[in-house]
Coordinates of C-alpha atoms in Angstrom, one line a residue:
M28 CA -3.8 18.9 4.5
S29 CA -7.1 17.5 3.6
T30 CA -10.3 17.2 5.4
T31 CA -11.9 14.2 3.5
Q32 CA -11.2 10.9 5.2
F33 CA -11.6 7.5 3.7
T34 CA -13.5 5.5 6.1
L35 CA -14.5 1.6 6.4
D36 CA -18.1 2.6 5.4
D37 CA -16.7 4.7 2.4
L38 CA -14.9 1.4 1.4
K39 CA -17.9 -1.1 2.1
R40 CA -20.1 1.1 -0.1
I41 CA -17.6 1.0 -2.9
L42 CA -17.3 -2.5 -2.6
R43 CA -20.7 -3.3 -2.7
E44 CA -21.4 -0.9 -5.5
G45 CA -18.4 -1.9 -7.7
A46 CA -18.1 -5.9 -7.3
G47 CA -21.0 -6.6 -4.9
A48 CA -20.8 -8.9 -1.8
D49 CA -20.3 -12.6 -1.6
E50 CA -23.1 -14.0 0.1
G51 CA -20.9 -16.0 2.6
V52 CA -19.8 -12.7 3.4
D53 CA -20.9 -10.3 6.0
L54 CA -19.2 -6.8 5.4
D55 CA -21.2 -5.4 8.3
G56 CA -19.1 -7.7 10.7
D57 CA -15.1 -7.0 11.8
I58 CA -13.5 -6.9 8.8
L59 CA -11.0 -4.4 9.5
D60 CA -8.2 -7.3 9.2
T61 CA -10.0 -9.9 7.4
G62 CA -7.7 -10.4 3.8
F63 CA -9.7 -9.2 0.7
E64 CA -9.6 -12.7 -0.9
E65 CA -11.5 -14.3 2.3
L66 CA -14.1 -11.8 1.7
G67 CA -14.5 -13.0 -1.9
Y68 CA -12.5 -9.9 -3.6
E69 CA -10.0 -11.0 -6.1
S70 CA -7.7 -8.8 -8.2
L71 CA -9.8 -7.8 -10.7
A72 CA -12.6 -6.4 -8.1
L73 CA -10.0 -4.7 -6.4
L74 CA -9.0 -3.0 -9.3
E75 CA -12.6 -1.7 -10.0
T76 CA -12.5 -0.9 -6.3
G77 CA -9.6 1.3 -6.8
G78 CA -10.7 3.4 -9.7
R79 CA -14.2 3.9 -7.9
I80 CA -11.9 5.5 -4.8
E81 CA -9.6 7.2 -7.2
R82 CA -12.6 9.0 -9.2
E83 CA -14.6 9.6 -5.9
F84 CA -11.7 10.9 -3.9
G85 CA -9.6 12.6 -6.6
I86 CA -6.4 10.7 -5.9
T87 CA -4.3 8.3 -8.0
L88 CA -3.7 5.0 -6.3
D89 CA -0.1 3.3 -7.6
D90 CA -0.7 -0.3 -8.5
D91 CA 1.2 -1.4 -5.7
V92 CA -1.1 0.4 -3.5
L93 CA -3.7 -2.7 -4.2
T94 CA -1.3 -5.4 -4.2
D95 CA -0.1 -4.7 -1.2
A96 CA -3.0 -3.6 0.7
H97 CA -4.2 -7.2 1.6
T98 CA -7.1 -5.9 4.3
P99 CA -9.6 -3.1 4.5
R100 CA -7.5 -1.5 7.2
A101 CA -4.1 -1.6 5.1
L102 CA -6.2 -0.1 2.0
I103 CA -7.8 2.5 4.2
A104 CA -4.5 3.7 5.7
A105 CA -3.0 4.1 2.1
V106 CA -5.7 6.0 1.0
N107 CA -5.8 8.4 4.0
T108 CA -2.1 8.7 3.6
L109 CA -2.5 10.2 -0.2
L110 CA -5.4 12.2 1.0
G111 CA -2.9 13.7 3.5
V112 CA -5.2 12.8 6.8
G113 CA -4.6 10.2 9.7
A114 CA -5.7 6.9 8.6
A115 CA -9.3 5.9 10.6
A116 CA -12.0 3.2 10.2

């Protein structure tokens, strides 16, 4: 079992690095259950985010993971499942 865990801080960093942050969105606020579209991230930005997660964490994300994970909480849980660790924010 892996000891590497994907956290909300990891996700926020990768989102900012890959697609930036919409001026009207505070990624430092309570965003775990906010939809990615509400946060200003559409499918292309999420594909870039997925690619960065794959490279950094050495996993492969199915396309379904990115389309089915509508919130940061859901994406973090899916990535941690692939990493073999419990989901945590």
